[in-house]
Amino acid sequence: MSPLADARRPPGRILIDADELRARVGELGAALARDYESENPVLVGVLKGALVFMADLVRATPIALTMDFIALSSYGGGTRASGVVKLAADLSMPIEDRHVVIVEDIIDTGRTVSYLKRNLETRHPRSVRLCALLDKIERRDVEVDIDYLGFTIPNLFVVGYGLDHGGLHRNLPYIAAIDGPPAS
Ligand code: IMP
Ligand code: MG
């Protein structure tokens, strides 16, 4: 099979299908709309994994809001993050005195998002909350409060709906669990 055809072939088994994603993202958007009405919050999407979630989430959040993006990278490719986080691309605007909502694809060890929260807090926002699509709670090394959560999932490596494995499968419209041993 050509590499492109292979990239679109569904890997593993479907864990959360498109209908379940749509329903839950709709609920998260409604919750954000209720909590942030008239606040013009800044939703900070963490690239690249949160791109698809963010795109659906903002369309389910019928209030005035601002979107921005930040890119972080943890060293090392495969199914295992090293825990060393660096800022790869910064926000495009100041967040001083703004209500900020971090939009993340998945919280695994918690290292990425705790780094990000600390980083954003140095910029004196009015508040910082976290909205995450997936929580792999069994893997947590660092305590993280998730204010808005889509789904708790078991310790499996997942792809689709923005999440990748080696850069592929972000465009799958559902979340699939990749076969093989869980990340350790
Ligand atoms: P943490 O710093 O360990 O919480 O890792 C969070 C980051 O690792 C996420 O933002 C993802 O980019 C990546 N990650 C963790 N688990 C998975 C997974 O199962 N599939 C795809 N990416 C993952
Ligand atoms: Mg990510």
XYZ file of N, CA, C and O and ligand atoms in Angstrom, residues 46-50 72 74 104-106 112 162-164 170, ligand 2:
61
model
N -3.378 24.339 22.229
C -2.002 23.840 22.238
C -1.768 23.033 20.958
O -2.360 21.969 20.761
N -0.938 23.591 20.093
C -0.652 22.954 18.793
C 0.284 21.781 18.964
O 1.112 21.799 19.862
N 0.192 20.751 18.073
C -0.841 20.715 17.054
C -2.047 19.907 17.501
O -3.103 19.939 16.894
N -1.860 19.137 18.594
C -2.855 18.142 18.977
C -4.253 18.673 19.235
O -5.234 17.986 18.999
N -4.357 19.934 19.730
C -5.671 20.455 20.115
C -6.398 21.147 18.970
O -7.512 21.642 19.149
N 4.070 23.732 21.958
C 5.022 23.205 22.924
C 5.581 21.937 22.339
O 4.920 21.261 21.569
N 7.676 18.332 23.604
C 8.454 17.566 24.565
C 9.415 16.745 23.726
O 9.050 16.235 22.688
N -6.476 21.663 25.527
C -5.480 20.606 25.289
C -6.156 19.336 24.768
O -7.321 19.076 25.074
N -5.420 18.561 24.009
C -5.954 17.296 23.500
C -6.006 16.238 24.600
O -7.028 15.600 24.816
N -4.901 16.060 25.317
C -4.830 14.950 26.279
C -3.875 15.304 27.412
O -2.853 15.948 27.193
N 3.362 18.562 30.541
C 3.211 19.613 29.529
C 2.311 20.724 30.038
O 2.661 21.909 29.994
N -7.035 14.962 16.012
C -5.928 15.854 16.369
C -4.709 15.153 16.928
O -3.590 15.647 16.796
N -4.919 13.989 17.549
C -3.779 13.293 18.164
C -3.034 12.454 17.128
O -3.639 11.826 16.269
N -1.720 12.424 17.278
C -0.899 11.765 16.258
C -0.040 10.655 16.835
O 0.174 10.549 18.044
N -3.780 12.402 12.624
C -4.475 13.529 13.254
C -5.838 13.780 12.596
O -6.737 14.340 13.210
Mg -0.228 17.872 22.738
